[in-house]
Amino acid sequence: YNYLLFHTMAEGFAIIVAALIYVLAIKTYKHSNNNYLLFLGIAYFYVAVIDFLHLITYKGMGIFPGFDANPPTQLWIAARFMEAVSLISALFIINRKFSCFVVKAIYAVITLIILSSIFWYRVFPACFVEGQGLTYFKIVSEYIISAILLAGLYLLFTKKQEFQTGIYKNVVASIVATIISELSFT
């Protein structure tokens, strides 16, 4: 009956899940020593930040008057690219130590660049044009994001031995679900 309420609840749930991934990864690292999950936890914190901005700028929310549907759609695409690239990047640091501070700093800079390109410099490609709908860039981006996720799924399969069975199956399921959701938005 109310799409805005549905969107807010669905996005709010996804943001909470992403934030909890971060908290769990940070709090359990001393027990798991799992660099893959720690890296993804940090990445999902920044995905949650961008998703939160997507949520509060969504057309009809009324928090930022004067915004049309383009900025929240740009934020959606940016967050999905960050998520997809992070899922692949994490596979390359499974057995490597890294500085949490450095990874957080890199993600903070990337997030600031994304936000600046959307809100201040307005150089991020348009994803939605009022009266016309989704842009070619947005539609193609969804397919590219899905392709990145498929590549991540393949790389994950090649590193299957690095994971406990339960973790491996859950990561595979989450990537497959993400691919399906991305394709549904095209």
Coordinates of N, CA, C and O in Angstrom, one line a residue:
Y1 N 0.8 -1.2 0.0 CA 0.0 0.0 0.0 C 0.8 1.3 0.0 O 0.4 2.3 -0.5
N2 N 2.0 1.2 0.6 CA 2.9 2.4 0.7 C 4.3 2.0 0.3 O 5.0 1.4 1.2
Y3 N 4.7 2.3 -0.9 CA 6.0 1.9 -1.4 C 7.1 2.5 -0.6 O 8.2 1.9 -0.3
L4 N 7.0 3.8 -0.2 CA 8.0 4.5 0.6 C 8.3 3.7 1.9 O 9.4 3.6 2.3
L5 N 7.2 3.3 2.6 CA 7.4 2.6 3.8 C 8.1 1.3 3.6 O 9.0 0.9 4.3
F6 N 7.6 0.5 2.5 CA 8.3 -0.7 2.2 C 9.7 -0.6 1.9 O 10.6 -1.3 2.4
H7 N 10.1 0.5 1.1 CA 11.5 0.7 0.7 C 12.3 1.0 1.9 O 13.4 0.5 2.1
T8 N 11.7 1.9 2.8 CA 12.4 2.3 4.0 C 12.7 1.0 4.9 O 13.8 0.9 5.5
M9 N 11.7 0.2 5.1 CA 11.9 -1.0 5.9 C 12.9 -2.0 5.3 O 13.8 -2.5 6.0
A10 N 12.8 -2.2 4.0 CA 13.7 -3.1 3.3 C 15.2 -2.6 3.4 O 16.1 -3.3 3.7
E11 N 15.3 -1.3 3.0 CA 16.7 -0.8 3.0 C 17.2 -0.7 4.5 O 18.4 -0.9 4.7
G12 N 16.3 -0.3 5.4 CA 16.7 -0.2 6.8 C 17.2 -1.6 7.3 O 18.3 -1.7 8.0
F13 N 16.5 -2.6 6.9 CA 17.0 -4.0 7.3 C 18.3 -4.3 6.7 O 19.2 -4.8 7.4
A14 N 18.5 -4.0 5.4 CA 19.8 -4.3 4.8 C 20.9 -3.5 5.4 O 22.1 -4.0 5.5
I15 N 20.7 -2.2 5.8 CA 21.7 -1.4 6.4 C 22.1 -2.0 7.8 O 23.2 -2.1 8.2
I16 N 21.1 -2.4 8.5 CA 21.3 -3.1 9.8 C 22.2 -4.3 9.7 O 23.1 -4.6 10.4
V17 N 21.8 -5.1 8.7 CA 22.6 -6.4 8.4 C 24.0 -6.0 8.1 O 25.0 -6.6 8.6
A18 N 24.2 -5.0 7.2 CA 25.6 -4.7 6.8 C 26.4 -4.1 8.0 O 27.6 -4.5 8.2
A19 N 25.7 -3.3 8.9 CA 26.4 -2.8 10.1 C 26.7 -4.0 11.0 O 27.8 -4.0 11.6
L20 N 25.9 -5.0 11.1 CA 26.1 -6.1 12.0 C 27.2 -7.0 11.5 O 28.0 -7.6 12.2
I21 N 27.4 -7.1 10.2 CA 28.5 -7.8 9.6 C 29.8 -7.1 10.0 O 30.7 -7.8 10.4
Y22 N 29.8 -5.8 10.0 CA 31.0 -5.1 10.5 C 31.3 -5.4 11.9 O 32.4 -5.8 12.3
V23 N 30.3 -5.3 12.8 CA 30.4 -5.5 14.2 C 30.9 -6.9 14.5 O 31.9 -7.1 15.3
L24 N 30.3 -7.9 13.9 CA 30.7 -9.3 14.1 C 32.1 -9.6 13.6 O 32.8 -10.3 14.3
A25 N 32.4 -9.0 12.5 CA 33.8 -9.2 11.9 C 34.8 -8.6 12.9 O 35.9 -9.3 13.1
I26 N 34.6 -7.4 13.4 CA 35.6 -6.8 14.2 C 35.6 -7.5 15.6 O 36.7 -7.8 16.1
K27 N 34.5 -7.8 16.2 CA 34.5 -8.4 17.5 C 34.9 -9.9 17.6 O 35.4 -10.3 18.6
T28 N 34.8 -10.6 16.5 CA 35.2 -12.0 16.5 C 36.5 -12.3 15.9 O 37.0 -13.4 15.9
Y29 N 37.2 -11.3 15.3 CA 38.4 -11.5 14.6 C 39.5 -12.2 15.5 O 40.2 -13.0 15.1
K30 N 39.5 -11.7 16.8 CA 40.6 -12.3 17.7 C 40.4 -13.8 17.9 O 41.3 -14.5 18.2
H31 N 39.2 -14.3 17.7 CA 38.9 -15.7 17.8 C 39.0 -16.5 16.4 O 39.5 -17.6 16.4
S32 N 38.6 -15.8 15.4 CA 38.5 -16.4 14.0 C 39.8 -16.3 13.3 O 40.2 -17.1 12.5
N33 N 40.5 -15.1 13.5 CA 41.7 -14.8 12.7 C 41.4 -14.9 11.2 O 42.3 -15.2 10.4
N34 N 40.2 -14.6 10.8 CA 39.7 -14.7 9.4 C 39.9 -13.4 8.7 O 39.0 -12.5 8.9
N35 N 40.9 -13.2 7.9 CA 41.2 -11.9 7.3 C 40.1 -11.6 6.2 O 39.8 -10.4 6.0
Y36 N 39.6 -12.6 5.6 CA 38.5 -12.5 4.6 C 37.3 -11.8 5.2 O 36.8 -10.8 4.7
L37 N 36.9 -12.4 6.3 CA 35.7 -11.8 7.0 C 35.9 -10.4 7.6 O 35.0 -9.6 7.6
L38 N 37.1 -10.2 8.1 CA 37.4 -8.9 8.6 C 37.4 -7.9 7.5 O 36.8 -6.8 7.7
F39 N 38.0 -8.2 6.4 CA 38.0 -7.2 5.3 C 36.6 -6.9 4.8 O 36.2 -5.8 4.6
L40 N 35.8 -8.0 4.7 CA 34.4 -7.8 4.2 C 33.6 -7.0 5.3 O 32.8 -6.2 4.9
G41 N 33.9 -7.2 6.5 CA 33.2 -6.5 7.6 C 33.5 -5.0 7.5 O 32.5 -4.2 7.5
I42 N 34.7 -4.6 7.2 CA 35.1 -3.2 7.1 C 34.4 -2.7 5.8 O 33.8 -1.6 5.8
A43 N 34.4 -3.4 4.7 CA 33.8 -3.0 3.5 C 32.3 -2.8 3.6 O 31.8 -1.8 3.2
Y44 N 31.7 -3.7 4.3 CA 30.2 -3.6 4.5 C 29.8 -2.4 5.4 O 28.7 -1.9 5.2
F45 N 30.7 -2.0 6.3 CA 30.4 -0.8 7.0 C 30.2 0.4 6.1 O 29.3 1.2 6.2
Y46 N 31.1 0.5 5.1 CA 31.1 1.7 4.2 C 29.9 1.5 3.2 O 29.3 2.5 2.7
V47 N 29.6 0.3 2.8 CA 28.5 0.0 2.0 C 27.2 0.5 2.7 O 26.3 1.1 2.2
A48 N 27.2 0.2 4.0 CA 26.0 0.6 4.9 C 25.9 2.1 4.9 O 24.8 2.7 4.9
V49 N 27.0 2.8 5.0 CA 27.0 4.3 5.0 C 26.4 4.8 3.7 O 25.5 5.7 3.8
I50 N 26.8 4.3 2.6 CA 26.3 4.8 1.3 C 24.8 4.4 1.2 O 24.0 5.2 0.7
D51 N 24.5 3.2 1.6 CA 23.1 2.7 1.6 C 22.2 3.6 2.5 O 21.1 3.9 2.1
F52 N 22.7 4.0 3.6 CA 22.0 4.9 4.5 C 21.7 6.2 3.8 O 20.6 6.7 3.9
L53 N 22.7 6.8 3.1 CA 22.5 8.0 2.4 C 21.5 7.8 1.3 O 20.7 8.7 1.0
H54 N 21.6 6.6 0.6 CA 20.6 6.3 -0.4 C 19.2 6.3 0.2 O 18.2 6.9 -0.4
L55 N 19.0 5.7 1.4 CA 17.7 5.7 2.0 C 17.2 7.1 2.4 O 16.0 7.4 2.1
I56 N 18.0 7.9 3.0 CA 17.5 9.2 3.4 C 17.4 10.2 2.3 O 16.7 11.3 2.5
T57 N 18.0 10.0 1.1 CA 17.8 10.9 0.0 C 16.7 10.4 -0.9 O 16.4 11.1 -1.9
Y58 N 16.2 9.2 -0.7 CA 15.2 8.6 -1.6 C 14.0 9.6 -1.8 O 13.5 10.3 -0.8
K59 N 13.6 9.7 -3.0 CA 12.5 10.6 -3.3 C 11.2 10.3 -2.5 O 10.8 9.2 -2.4
G60 N 10.7 11.4 -1.9 CA 9.6 11.3 -1.0 C 9.9 11.3 0.4 O 9.0 11.4 1.3
M61 N 11.1 11.0 0.8 CA 11.5 11.0 2.2 C 11.4 12.4 2.8 O 11.1 12.6 4.0
G62 N 11.7 13.4 2.0 CA 11.5 14.8 2.5 C 12.6 15.3 3.4 O 12.5 16.4 3.9
I63 N 13.7 14.5 3.5 CA 14.8 14.9 4.4 C 15.7 16.0 3.7 O 16.1 16.9 4.3
F64 N 15.9 15.7 2.4 CA 16.7 16.7 1.6 C 15.8 17.2 0.5 O 15.7 16.6 -0.6
P65 N 15.0 18.3 0.7 CA 14.1 18.8 -0.3 C 14.9 19.2 -1.5 O 16.0 19.7 -1.5
G66 N 14.3 19.1 -2.7 CA 14.9 19.5 -3.9 C 15.6 18.4 -4.6 O 16.0 18.5 -5.8
F67 N 15.8 17.2 -4.0 CA 16.5 16.1 -4.7 C 15.4 15.4 -5.5 O 14.3 15.1 -5.0
D68 N 15.8 15.0 -6.7 CA 15.0 14.2 -7.5 C 15.4 12.7 -7.2 O 16.1 12.4 -6.3
A69 N 15.0 11.8 -8.1 CA 15.3 10.4 -7.9 C 16.8 10.0 -8.4 O 17.2 8.9 -8.1
N70 N 17.5 10.9 -9.0 CA 18.8 10.6 -9.5 C 19.8 10.3 -8.3 O 20.5 9.3 -8.4
P71 N 20.1 11.2 -7.4 CA 21.1 11.0 -6.4 C 20.9 9.7 -5.6 O 21.9 8.9 -5.4
P72 N 19.7 9.3 -5.2 CA 19.6 8.0 -4.5 C 19.9 6.8 -5.4 O 20.4 5.8 -5.0
T73 N 19.6 7.0 -6.7 CA 19.9 5.9 -7.6 C 21.4 5.8 -7.9 O 21.9 4.7 -8.0
Q74 N 22.0 6.9 -7.9 CA 23.5 7.0 -8.0 C 24.1 6.3 -6.8 O 25.1 5.6 -6.9
L75 N 23.6 6.6 -5.6 CA 24.2 6.1 -4.4 C 24.0 4.5 -4.4 O 24.8 3.8 -4.0
W76 N 22.8 4.1 -4.9 CA 22.6 2.6 -5.0 C 23.6 2.0 -5.9 O 24.2 1.0 -5.5
I77 N 23.9 2.5 -7.0 CA 24.9 1.9 -8.0 C 26.2 2.0 -7.3 O 27.0 1.0 -7.4
A78 N 26.6 3.1 -6.7 CA 27.9 3.2 -6.1 C 28.1 2.2 -5.0 O 29.2 1.5 -4.9
A79 N 27.1 2.0 -4.2 CA 27.2 1.0 -3.1 C 27.3 -0.4 -3.6 O 28.0 -1.2 -3.1
R80 N 26.6 -0.7 -4.7 CA 26.6 -2.0 -5.3 C 28.0 -2.3 -5.9 O 28.5 -3.4 -5.9
F81 N 28.6 -1.3 -6.6 CA 29.9 -1.5 -7.2 C 30.9 -1.7 -6.0 O 31.8 -2.6 -6.1
M82 N 30.8 -0.9 -4.9 CA 31.7 -1.1 -3.8 C 31.5 -2.5 -3.2 O 32.6 -3.2 -2.9
E83 N 30.3 -3.0 -3.1 CA 30.1 -4.3 -2.5 C 30.7 -5.4 -3.5 O 31.4 -6.3 -3.0
A84 N 30.4 -5.3 -4.7 CA 30.9 -6.3 -5.7 C 32.5 -6.3 -5.7 O 33.1 -7.4 -5.7
V85 N 33.1 -5.2 -5.8 CA 34.5 -5.1 -5.9 C 35.1 -5.6 -4.6 O 36.2 -6.3 -4.6
S86 N 34.5 -5.3 -3.5 CA 35.0 -5.7 -2.2 C 34.9 -7.2 -2.0 O 35.8 -7.9 -1.5
L87 N 33.9 -7.9 -2.5 CA 33.8 -9.3 -2.5 C 34.9 -10.0 -3.2 O 35.4 -11.0 -2.8
I88 N 35.3 -9.4 -4.3 CA 36.4 -10.0 -5.1 C 37.8 -9.6 -4.4 O 38.6 -10.5 -4.2
S89 N 37.9 -8.4 -4.0 CA 39.2 -8.0 -3.3 C 39.5 -8.8 -2.1 O 40.6 -9.1 -1.8
A90 N 38.4 -9.1 -1.3 CA 38.6 -9.9 -0.1 C 39.3 -11.3 -0.4 O 40.0 -11.8 0.5
L91 N 39.0 -11.8 -1.5 CA 39.6 -13.1 -1.9 C 41.1 -13.1 -2.0 O 41.7 -14.1 -1.9
F92 N 41.6 -11.9 -2.3 CA 43.1 -11.8 -2.5 C 43.8 -11.6 -1.2 O 45.1 -11.5 -1.2
I93 N 43.1 -11.4 -0.1 CA 43.8 -11.2 1.2 C 43.5 -12.2 2.2 O 43.8 -12.0 3.4
I94 N 43.0 -13.3 1.8 CA 42.6 -14.4 2.7 C 43.7 -14.8 3.7 O 43.5 -14.8 4.9
N95 N 44.9 -15.0 3.2 CA 46.0 -15.4 4.0 C 47.0 -14.3 4.2 O 48.2 -14.6 4.5
R96 N 46.6 -13.1 4.1 CA 47.5 -12.0 4.3 C 47.1 -11.1 5.4 O 45.9 -10.8 5.6
K97 N 48.0 -10.6 6.2 CA 47.7 -9.7 7.3 C 47.6 -8.3 6.6 O 48.3 -8.0 5.6
F98 N 46.8 -7.5 7.2 CA 46.6 -6.1 6.7 C 46.3 -5.2 7.9 O 45.8 -5.7 9.0
S99 N 46.5 -3.9 7.7 CA 46.2 -3.0 8.8 C 44.7 -2.6 8.6 O 44.3 -2.0 7.6
C100 N 44.0 -2.8 9.7 CA 42.6 -2.3 9.7 C 42.5 -0.8 9.5 O 41.6 -0.3 8.8
F101 N 43.4 -0.1 10.1 CA 43.4 1.4 9.9 C 43.5 1.8 8.5 O 42.8 2.6 8.0
V102 N 44.5 1.1 7.8 CA 44.7 1.4 6.4 C 43.5 1.1 5.5 O 43.1 1.9 4.7
V103 N 42.9 -0.1 5.7 CA 41.7 -0.5 5.0 C 40.6 0.5 5.2 O 39.9 0.9 4.3
K104 N 40.4 0.8 6.5 CA 39.3 1.8 6.8 C 39.6 3.1 6.2 O 38.7 3.8 5.7
A105 N 40.8 3.6 6.2 CA 41.2 4.9 5.6 C 40.9 4.8 4.1 O 40.4 5.8 3.5
I106 N 41.3 3.7 3.4 CA 41.1 3.6 2.0 C 39.6 3.7 1.7 O 39.2 4.4 0.8
Y107 N 38.8 2.9 2.4 CA 37.4 2.9 2.2 C 36.7 4.3 2.5 O 35.8 4.7 1.8
A108 N 37.3 5.0 3.5 CA 36.7 6.3 3.8 C 37.0 7.3 2.7 O 36.1 8.0 2.3
V109 N 38.2 7.2 2.1 CA 38.6 8.1 1.0 C 37.7 7.7 -0.2 O 37.2 8.7 -0.9
I110 N 37.6 6.5 -0.5 CA 36.7 6.1 -1.7 C 35.3 6.6 -1.4 O 34.7 7.1 -2.4
T111 N 34.8 6.4 -0.2 CA 33.4 6.8 0.1 C 33.3 8.3 -0.1 O 32.3 8.8 -0.7
L112 N 34.2 9.1 0.4 CA 34.2 10.5 0.2 C 34.3 11.0 -1.2 O 33.6 11.9 -1.6
I113 N 35.1 10.3 -2.0 CA 35.1 10.5 -3.5 C 33.8 10.3 -4.1 O 33.3 11.1 -4.9
I114 N 33.2 9.2 -3.8 CA 31.9 8.8 -4.3 C 30.8 9.9 -3.9 O 30.1 10.4 -4.8
L115 N 30.8 10.2 -2.7 CA 29.8 11.2 -2.2 C 30.1 12.6 -2.8 O 29.1 13.3 -3.2
S116 N 31.3 13.0 -2.9 CA 31.7 14.3 -3.6 C 31.3 14.3 -5.1 O 30.8 15.3 -5.6
S117 N 31.5 13.1 -5.7 CA 31.1 13.1 -7.2 C 29.6 13.1 -7.4 O 29.2 13.6 -8.4
I118 N 28.8 12.8 -6.4 CA 27.4 12.8 -6.5 C 26.8 14.1 -6.0 O 26.0 14.7 -6.7
F119 N 27.2 14.6 -4.8 CA 26.6 15.7 -4.2 C 27.2 17.1 -4.5 O 26.5 18.1 -4.6
W120 N 28.5 17.1 -4.6 CA 29.2 18.4 -4.7 C 29.6 18.7 -6.2 O 29.3 19.7 -6.7
Y121 N 30.4 17.8 -6.8 CA 30.9 18.0 -8.1 C 29.9 17.6 -9.2 O 30.0 18.1 -10.3
R122 N 29.0 16.7 -8.8 CA 27.9 16.2 -9.7 C 28.5 15.7 -11.0 O 28.0 16.0 -12.1
V123 N 29.6 14.9 -10.9 CA 30.2 14.3 -12.1 C 29.9 12.8 -12.2 O 30.2 12.2 -13.2
F124 N 29.2 12.2 -11.2 CA 28.8 10.8 -11.3 C 27.8 10.7 -12.4 O 26.9 11.5 -12.4
P125 N 27.9 9.7 -13.2 CA 26.9 9.6 -14.3 C 25.5 9.5 -13.8 O 25.2 8.9 -12.8
A126 N 24.6 10.1 -14.6 CA 23.2 10.1 -14.2 C 22.7 8.7 -14.3 O 23.0 7.9 -15.2
C127 N 21.8 8.3 -13.3 CA 21.3 7.0 -13.3 C 19.8 7.0 -13.5 O 19.2 6.0 -13.8
F128 N 19.2 8.1 -13.2 CA 17.7 8.3 -13.4 C 17.4 9.7 -13.9 O 17.9 10.6 -13.3
V129 N 16.6 9.8 -14.9 CA 16.2 11.1 -15.4 C 14.7 11.2 -15.3 O 13.9 10.3 -15.7
E130 N 14.2 12.2 -14.5 CA 12.8 12.4 -14.3 C 12.1 12.5 -15.7 O 12.5 13.1 -16.6
G131 N 11.0 11.8 -15.8 CA 10.2 11.8 -17.0 C 10.6 10.8 -18.0 O 9.9 10.4 -18.9
Q132 N 11.9 10.2 -17.9 CA 12.4 9.3 -18.8 C 12.7 7.9 -18.1 O 12.6 6.9 -18.8
G133 N 13.1 7.9 -16.9 CA 13.4 6.7 -16.2 C 14.9 6.4 -16.0 O 15.7 7.3 -16.1
L134 N 15.2 5.1 -15.9 CA 16.5 4.7 -15.7 C 17.4 5.0 -17.0 O 16.9 4.9 -18.1
T135 N 18.6 5.4 -16.7 CA 19.5 5.7 -17.8 C 20.2 4.4 -18.3 O 20.3 3.4 -17.6
Y136 N 20.8 4.5 -19.4 CA 21.6 3.4 -20.0 C 22.8 3.1 -19.1 O 23.0 1.9 -18.9
F137 N 23.4 4.1 -18.5 CA 24.5 3.8 -17.5 C 24.0 3.0 -16.4 O 24.7 2.0 -16.0
K138 N 22.9 3.3 -15.8 CA 22.4 2.5 -14.7 C 22.1 1.1 -15.0 O 22.5 0.2 -14.3
I139 N 21.4 0.9 -16.1 CA 21.1 -0.5 -16.6 C 22.3 -1.3 -16.9 O 22.5 -2.4 -16.4
V140 N 23.3 -0.7 -17.6 CA 24.5 -1.4 -17.9 C 25.3 -1.7 -16.7 O 25.9 -2.7 -16.5
S141 N 25.3 -0.7 -15.7 CA 26.0 -0.9 -14.5 C 25.5 -2.1 -13.7 O 26.3 -2.9 -13.1
E142 N 24.2 -2.3 -13.7 CA 23.6 -3.5 -13.0 C 24.2 -4.8 -13.6 O 24.5 -5.7 -12.9
Y143 N 24.3 -4.8 -14.9 CA 24.9 -6.0 -15.6 C 26.4 -6.2 -15.3 O 26.9 -7.3 -15.1
I144 N 27.1 -5.1 -15.3 CA 28.5 -5.1 -14.9 C 28.7 -5.6 -13.5 O 29.6 -6.4 -13.2
I145 N 27.9 -5.1 -12.6 CA 28.0 -5.5 -11.2 C 27.7 -7.0 -11.1 O 28.4 -7.7 -10.4
S146 N 26.7 -7.4 -11.8 CA 26.4 -8.9 -11.8 C 27.6 -9.7 -12.4 O 27.9 -10.8 -11.8
A147 N 28.2 -9.2 -13.4 CA 29.4 -9.9 -13.9 C 30.5 -9.9 -12.9 O 31.2 -10.9 -12.8
I148 N 30.7 -8.8 -12.2 CA 31.8 -8.8 -11.2 C 31.5 -9.8 -10.1 O 32.3 -10.5 -9.7
L149 N 30.2 -9.9 -9.7 CA 29.8 -10.8 -8.7 C 30.0 -12.3 -9.2 O 30.4 -13.2 -8.5
L150 N 29.7 -12.5 -10.5 CA 29.9 -13.8 -11.1 C 31.4 -14.2 -11.1 O 31.7 -15.3 -10.7
A151 N 32.2 -13.2 -11.4 CA 33.7 -13.4 -11.3 C 34.1 -13.7 -9.9 O 34.9 -14.6 -9.6
G152 N 33.5 -13.0 -8.9 CA 33.8 -13.3 -7.5 C 33.3 -14.7 -7.1 O 34.0 -15.3 -6.3
L153 N 32.2 -15.1 -7.6 CA 31.7 -16.5 -7.4 C 32.7 -17.5 -7.9 O 33.0 -18.5 -7.2
Y154 N 33.2 -17.3 -9.1 CA 34.2 -18.2 -9.7 C 35.5 -18.2 -8.9 O 36.0 -19.3 -8.5
L155 N 36.0 -17.0 -8.5 CA 37.2 -17.0 -7.7 C 37.0 -17.6 -6.3 O 37.9 -18.2 -5.8
L156 N 35.8 -17.4 -5.8 CA 35.5 -18.0 -4.5 C 35.6 -19.6 -4.6 O 36.1 -20.2 -3.8
F157 N 35.0 -20.1 -5.7 CA 35.1 -21.5 -6.0 C 36.5 -22.0 -6.1 O 36.8 -23.1 -5.5
T158 N 37.4 -21.2 -6.7 CA 38.8 -21.6 -6.8 C 39.5 -21.6 -5.5 O 40.6 -22.3 -5.4
K159 N 39.0 -20.9 -4.5 CA 39.6 -20.8 -3.2 C 38.8 -21.5 -2.1 O 38.9 -21.2 -0.9
K160 N 37.9 -22.4 -2.6 CA 37.0 -23.1 -1.7 C 37.7 -23.8 -0.5 O 37.2 -23.8 0.6
Q161 N 38.9 -24.3 -0.7 CA 39.6 -25.0 0.3 C 40.0 -24.1 1.5 O 40.4 -24.5 2.6
E162 N 40.0 -22.8 1.3 CA 40.4 -21.8 2.3 C 39.3 -21.5 3.3 O 39.5 -20.8 4.3
F163 N 38.1 -22.0 3.0 CA 36.9 -21.7 3.8 C 36.4 -22.9 4.6 O 36.4 -24.1 4.0
Q164 N 35.8 -22.7 5.7 CA 35.0 -23.7 6.4 C 33.8 -23.9 5.5 O 33.3 -23.0 4.9
T165 N 33.2 -25.1 5.5 CA 32.1 -25.5 4.6 C 30.9 -24.5 4.8 O 30.3 -24.0 3.9
G166 N 30.6 -24.3 6.1 CA 29.4 -23.4 6.4 C 29.6 -22.0 5.9 O 28.7 -21.4 5.3
I167 N 30.8 -21.5 6.1 CA 31.1 -20.1 5.6 C 31.1 -20.0 4.1 O 30.5 -19.1 3.5
Y168 N 31.7 -21.0 3.5 CA 31.7 -21.1 2.0 C 30.3 -21.1 1.5 O 29.9 -20.3 0.6
K169 N 29.4 -21.9 2.0 CA 28.1 -22.0 1.5 C 27.3 -20.8 1.7 O 26.5 -20.3 0.8
N170 N 27.5 -20.1 2.8 CA 26.8 -18.9 3.1 C 27.2 -17.7 2.2 O 26.4 -16.9 1.7
V171 N 28.5 -17.7 1.9 CA 29.0 -16.6 1.0 C 28.5 -16.9 -0.4 O 28.1 -15.9 -1.0
V172 N 28.5 -18.1 -0.8 CA 28.0 -18.4 -2.2 C 26.5 -18.0 -2.2 O 26.1 -17.4 -3.2
A173 N 25.8 -18.4 -1.2 CA 24.3 -18.1 -1.2 C 24.1 -16.6 -1.3 O 23.2 -16.1 -2.0
S174 N 24.9 -15.8 -0.5 CA 24.7 -14.4 -0.5 C 25.1 -13.7 -1.8 O 24.4 -12.8 -2.3
I175 N 26.1 -14.2 -2.5 CA 26.5 -13.7 -3.8 C 25.4 -14.0 -4.8 O 25.1 -13.2 -5.6
V176 N 24.9 -15.2 -4.8 CA 23.9 -15.6 -5.7 C 22.6 -14.8 -5.5 O 22.0 -14.3 -6.5
A177 N 22.2 -14.6 -4.3 CA 21.1 -13.7 -4.0 C 21.3 -12.3 -4.4 O 20.4 -11.6 -4.9
T178 N 22.5 -11.8 -4.3 CA 22.9 -10.4 -4.7 C 22.8 -10.3 -6.2 O 22.3 -9.3 -6.7
I179 N 23.3 -11.3 -6.9 CA 23.2 -11.3 -8.4 C 21.7 -11.3 -8.8 O 21.4 -10.5 -9.7
I180 N 20.9 -12.1 -8.2 CA 19.5 -12.2 -8.6 C 18.8 -10.8 -8.3 O 18.1 -10.3 -9.1
S181 N 19.2 -10.2 -7.2 CA 18.6 -8.9 -6.9 C 19.1 -7.8 -7.8 O 18.3 -6.9 -8.3
E182 N 20.3 -7.9 -8.2 CA 20.9 -6.9 -9.2 C 20.1 -7.0 -10.5 O 19.8 -6.0 -11.1
L183 N 20.0 -8.2 -11.0 CA 19.3 -8.4 -12.3 C 17.9 -8.0 -12.2 O 17.3 -7.6 -13.2
S184 N 17.2 -8.1 -11.1 CA 15.8 -7.7 -10.9 C 15.7 -6.2 -11.1 O 14.6 -5.7 -11.4
F185 N 16.8 -5.4 -10.8 CA 16.7 -4.0 -10.9 C 17.0 -3.5 -12.3 O 17.0 -2.3 -12.5
T186 N 17.4 -4.3 -13.2 CA 17.6 -3.9 -14.6 C 16.3 -3.7 -15.3 O 16.2 -3.1 -16.3

